Short mmCIF file of C-alpha atoms in Angstrom, two decimals:
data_model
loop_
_atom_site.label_atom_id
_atom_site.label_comp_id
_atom_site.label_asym_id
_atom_site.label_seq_id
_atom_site.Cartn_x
_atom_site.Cartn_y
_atom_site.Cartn_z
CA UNK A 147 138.32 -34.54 92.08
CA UNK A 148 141.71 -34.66 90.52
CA UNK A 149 142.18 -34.28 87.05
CA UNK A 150 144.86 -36.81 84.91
CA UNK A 151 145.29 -35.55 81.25
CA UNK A 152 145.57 -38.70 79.19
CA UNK A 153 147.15 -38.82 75.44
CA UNK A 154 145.70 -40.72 73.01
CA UNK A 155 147.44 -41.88 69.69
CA UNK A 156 145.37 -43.27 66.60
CA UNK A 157 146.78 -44.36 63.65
CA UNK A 158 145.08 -44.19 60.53
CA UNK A 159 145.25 -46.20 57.36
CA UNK A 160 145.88 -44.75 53.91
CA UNK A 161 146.37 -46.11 50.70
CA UNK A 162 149.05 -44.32 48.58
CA UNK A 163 148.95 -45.30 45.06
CA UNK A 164 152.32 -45.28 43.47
CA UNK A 165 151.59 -44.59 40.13
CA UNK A 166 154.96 -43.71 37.34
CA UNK A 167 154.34 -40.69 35.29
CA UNK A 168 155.93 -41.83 31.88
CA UNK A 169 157.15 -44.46 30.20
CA UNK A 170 159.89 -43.88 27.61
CA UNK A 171 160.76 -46.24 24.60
CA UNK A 172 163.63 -44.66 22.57
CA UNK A 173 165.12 -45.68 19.25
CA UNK A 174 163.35 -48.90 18.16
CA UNK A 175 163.18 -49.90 14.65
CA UNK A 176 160.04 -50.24 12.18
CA UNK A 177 159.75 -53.37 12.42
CA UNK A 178 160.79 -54.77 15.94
CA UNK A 179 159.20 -54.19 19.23
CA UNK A 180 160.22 -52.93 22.18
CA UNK A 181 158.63 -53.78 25.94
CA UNK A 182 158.46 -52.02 28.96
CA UNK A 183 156.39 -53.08 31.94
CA UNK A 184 153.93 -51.07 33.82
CA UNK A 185 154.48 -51.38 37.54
CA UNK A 186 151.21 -49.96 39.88
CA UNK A 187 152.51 -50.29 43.34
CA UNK A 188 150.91 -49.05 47.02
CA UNK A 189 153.25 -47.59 49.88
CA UNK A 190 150.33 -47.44 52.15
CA UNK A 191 149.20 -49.26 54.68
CA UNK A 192 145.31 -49.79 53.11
CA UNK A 193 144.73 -51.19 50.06
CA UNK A 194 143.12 -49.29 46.96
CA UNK A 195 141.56 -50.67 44.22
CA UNK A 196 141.69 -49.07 40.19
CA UNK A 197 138.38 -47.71 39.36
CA UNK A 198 138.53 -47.13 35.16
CA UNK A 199 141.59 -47.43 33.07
CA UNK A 200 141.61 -45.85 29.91
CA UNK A 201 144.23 -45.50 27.27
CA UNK A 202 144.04 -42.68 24.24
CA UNK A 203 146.68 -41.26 21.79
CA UNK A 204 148.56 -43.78 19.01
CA UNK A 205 147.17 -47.32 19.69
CA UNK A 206 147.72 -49.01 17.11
CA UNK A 207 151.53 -48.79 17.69
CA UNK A 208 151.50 -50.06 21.16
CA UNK A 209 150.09 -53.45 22.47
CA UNK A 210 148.94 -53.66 26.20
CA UNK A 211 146.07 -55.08 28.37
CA UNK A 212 145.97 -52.32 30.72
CA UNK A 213 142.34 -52.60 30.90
CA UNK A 214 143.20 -55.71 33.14
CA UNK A 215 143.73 -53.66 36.08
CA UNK A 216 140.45 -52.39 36.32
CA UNK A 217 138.70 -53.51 39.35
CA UNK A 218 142.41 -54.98 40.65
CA UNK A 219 142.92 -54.42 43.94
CA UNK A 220 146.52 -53.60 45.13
CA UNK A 221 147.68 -54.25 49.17
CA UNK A 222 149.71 -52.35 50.93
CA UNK A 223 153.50 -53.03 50.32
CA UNK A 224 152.08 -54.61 47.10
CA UNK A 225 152.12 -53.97 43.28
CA UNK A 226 150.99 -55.27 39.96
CA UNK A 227 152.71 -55.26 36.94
CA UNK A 228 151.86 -55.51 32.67
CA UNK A 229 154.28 -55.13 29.89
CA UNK A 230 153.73 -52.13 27.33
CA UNK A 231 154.72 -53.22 24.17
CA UNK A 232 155.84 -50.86 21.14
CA UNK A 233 155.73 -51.64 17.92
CA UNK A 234 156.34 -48.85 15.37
CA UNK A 235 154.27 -49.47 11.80
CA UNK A 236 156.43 -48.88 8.51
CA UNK A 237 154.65 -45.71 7.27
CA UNK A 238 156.25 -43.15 5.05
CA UNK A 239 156.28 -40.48 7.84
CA UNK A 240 158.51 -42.75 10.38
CA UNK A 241 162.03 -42.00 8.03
CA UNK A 242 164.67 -41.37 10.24
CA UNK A 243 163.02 -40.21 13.48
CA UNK A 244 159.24 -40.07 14.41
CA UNK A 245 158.08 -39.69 17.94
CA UNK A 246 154.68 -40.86 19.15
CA UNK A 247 152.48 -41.05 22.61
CA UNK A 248 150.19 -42.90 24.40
CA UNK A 249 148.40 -41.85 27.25
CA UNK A 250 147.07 -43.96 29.93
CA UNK A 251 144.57 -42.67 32.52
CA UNK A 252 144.27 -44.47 35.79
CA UNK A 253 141.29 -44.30 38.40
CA UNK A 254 141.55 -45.91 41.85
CA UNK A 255 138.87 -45.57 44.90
CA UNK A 256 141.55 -43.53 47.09
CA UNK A 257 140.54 -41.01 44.82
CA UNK A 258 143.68 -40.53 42.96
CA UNK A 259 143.87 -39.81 38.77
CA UNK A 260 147.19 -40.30 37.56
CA UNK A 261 148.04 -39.92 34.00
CA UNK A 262 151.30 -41.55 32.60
CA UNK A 263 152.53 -40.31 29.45
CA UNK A 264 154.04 -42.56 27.24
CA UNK A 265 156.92 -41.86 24.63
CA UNK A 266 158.16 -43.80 21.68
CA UNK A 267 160.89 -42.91 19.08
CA UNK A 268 160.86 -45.43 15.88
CA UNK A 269 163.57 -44.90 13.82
CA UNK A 270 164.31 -46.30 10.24
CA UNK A 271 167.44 -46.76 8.56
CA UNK A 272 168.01 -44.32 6.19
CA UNK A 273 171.02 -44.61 3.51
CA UNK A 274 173.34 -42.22 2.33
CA UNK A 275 176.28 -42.27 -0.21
CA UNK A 276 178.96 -39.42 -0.96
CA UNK A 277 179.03 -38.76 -3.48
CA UNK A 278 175.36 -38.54 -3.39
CA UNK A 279 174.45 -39.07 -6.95
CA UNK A 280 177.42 -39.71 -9.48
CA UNK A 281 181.24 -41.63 -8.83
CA UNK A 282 183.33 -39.84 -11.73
CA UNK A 283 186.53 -41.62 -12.65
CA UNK A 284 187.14 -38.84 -15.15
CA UNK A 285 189.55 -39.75 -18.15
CA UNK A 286 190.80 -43.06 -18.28
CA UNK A 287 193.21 -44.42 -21.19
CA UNK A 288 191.55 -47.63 -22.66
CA UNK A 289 192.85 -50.88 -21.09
CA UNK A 290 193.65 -48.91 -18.12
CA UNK A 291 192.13 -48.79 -14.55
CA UNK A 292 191.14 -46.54 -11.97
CA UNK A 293 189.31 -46.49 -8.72
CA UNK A 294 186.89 -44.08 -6.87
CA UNK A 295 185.47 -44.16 -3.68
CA UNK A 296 181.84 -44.65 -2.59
CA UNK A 297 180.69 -44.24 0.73
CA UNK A 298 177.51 -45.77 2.02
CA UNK A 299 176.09 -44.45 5.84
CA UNK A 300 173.04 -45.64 7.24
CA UNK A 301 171.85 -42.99 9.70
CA UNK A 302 170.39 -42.75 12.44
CA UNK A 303 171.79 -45.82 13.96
CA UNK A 304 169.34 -48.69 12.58
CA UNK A 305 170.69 -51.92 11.28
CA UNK A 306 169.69 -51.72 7.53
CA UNK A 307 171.08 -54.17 4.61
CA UNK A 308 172.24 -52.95 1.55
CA UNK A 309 172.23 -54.81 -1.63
CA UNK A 310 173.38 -53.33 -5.46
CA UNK A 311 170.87 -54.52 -7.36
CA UNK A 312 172.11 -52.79 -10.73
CA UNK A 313 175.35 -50.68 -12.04
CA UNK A 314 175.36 -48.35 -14.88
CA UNK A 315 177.97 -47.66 -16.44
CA UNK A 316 177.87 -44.47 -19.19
CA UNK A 317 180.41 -42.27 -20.91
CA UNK A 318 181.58 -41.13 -24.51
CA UNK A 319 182.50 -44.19 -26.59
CA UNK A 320 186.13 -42.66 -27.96
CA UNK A 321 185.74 -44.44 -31.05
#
């Protein structure tokens, strides 16, 4: 009896969690917030579904309902989305230029753990004046004037007002 060799092609389905790996807020102010949002998309062709969702690290800067997702199932082609937002605390360690994280853990059923690391940078004004502690005029004739030069800076780059609330002025009475 004659043989025939027949091929056979199967395709499978997968689900392929697409999953970002950080999140990055940089330069926001004590104060403001900042928002970023959280995208959780599948290029499979199956769906998957997120198993546990758990966020650690420096919570009470960031807002988020990530826990949402839990039990979520995401199609193929498909995504959800939530917005991450950060909201640095005035604290005396944030002068200048404090960096903080947040780490969020995500399960799903197609057996993937991903792990996206979040990043924050608060910054808060901090002024500067050169001279940095005295303006000298040095000798000036009475009735006469003279002028000296103050600069103020507000570094890093964080809008910050600046009001003189008080002038001293001191010297040798010439008598």
């Amino acid at each position: 009896s004659p043989q025939k060799a027949i091929s056979l092609l199967s395709a499978g389905t997968v689900a392929t969690p697409d999953i970002p790996d950080s999140i990055s807020f940089s330069g926001t102010r004590v104060g403001d917030t900042a928002e970023k949002t959280l995208t959780l998309e599948n290029g499979g062709n199956a769906p998957y579904t997120i198993t546990n969702v758990t966020v650690t690290g420096d919570t009470d800067q960031f807002s988020e309902n990530l826990t949402r997702f839990e039990n979520q199932s995401v199609s193929d082609t498909d995504s959800i989305s939530e917005v991450v937002t950060f909201a640095p605390t005035d604290s005396e360690e944030a002068i200048n230029e404090t960096e903080t994280t947040l780490n969020i853990s995500i399960e799903t059923d197609a057996g993937a753990t991903e792990t996206i690391d979040v990043t924050a940078q608060s910054i808060t004004p901090d002024i500067e004046t050169d001279p940095d502690d005295k303006v000298g005029f040095g000798d000036v004739e009475l009735n006469d004037r003279t002028t000296a030069n103050l600069t103020v800076e507000n570094t890093p780059d964080a809008t910050a007002s600046v009001q003189l609330e008080d002038a001293i002025v001191s010297g040798e009475d010439p008598k």
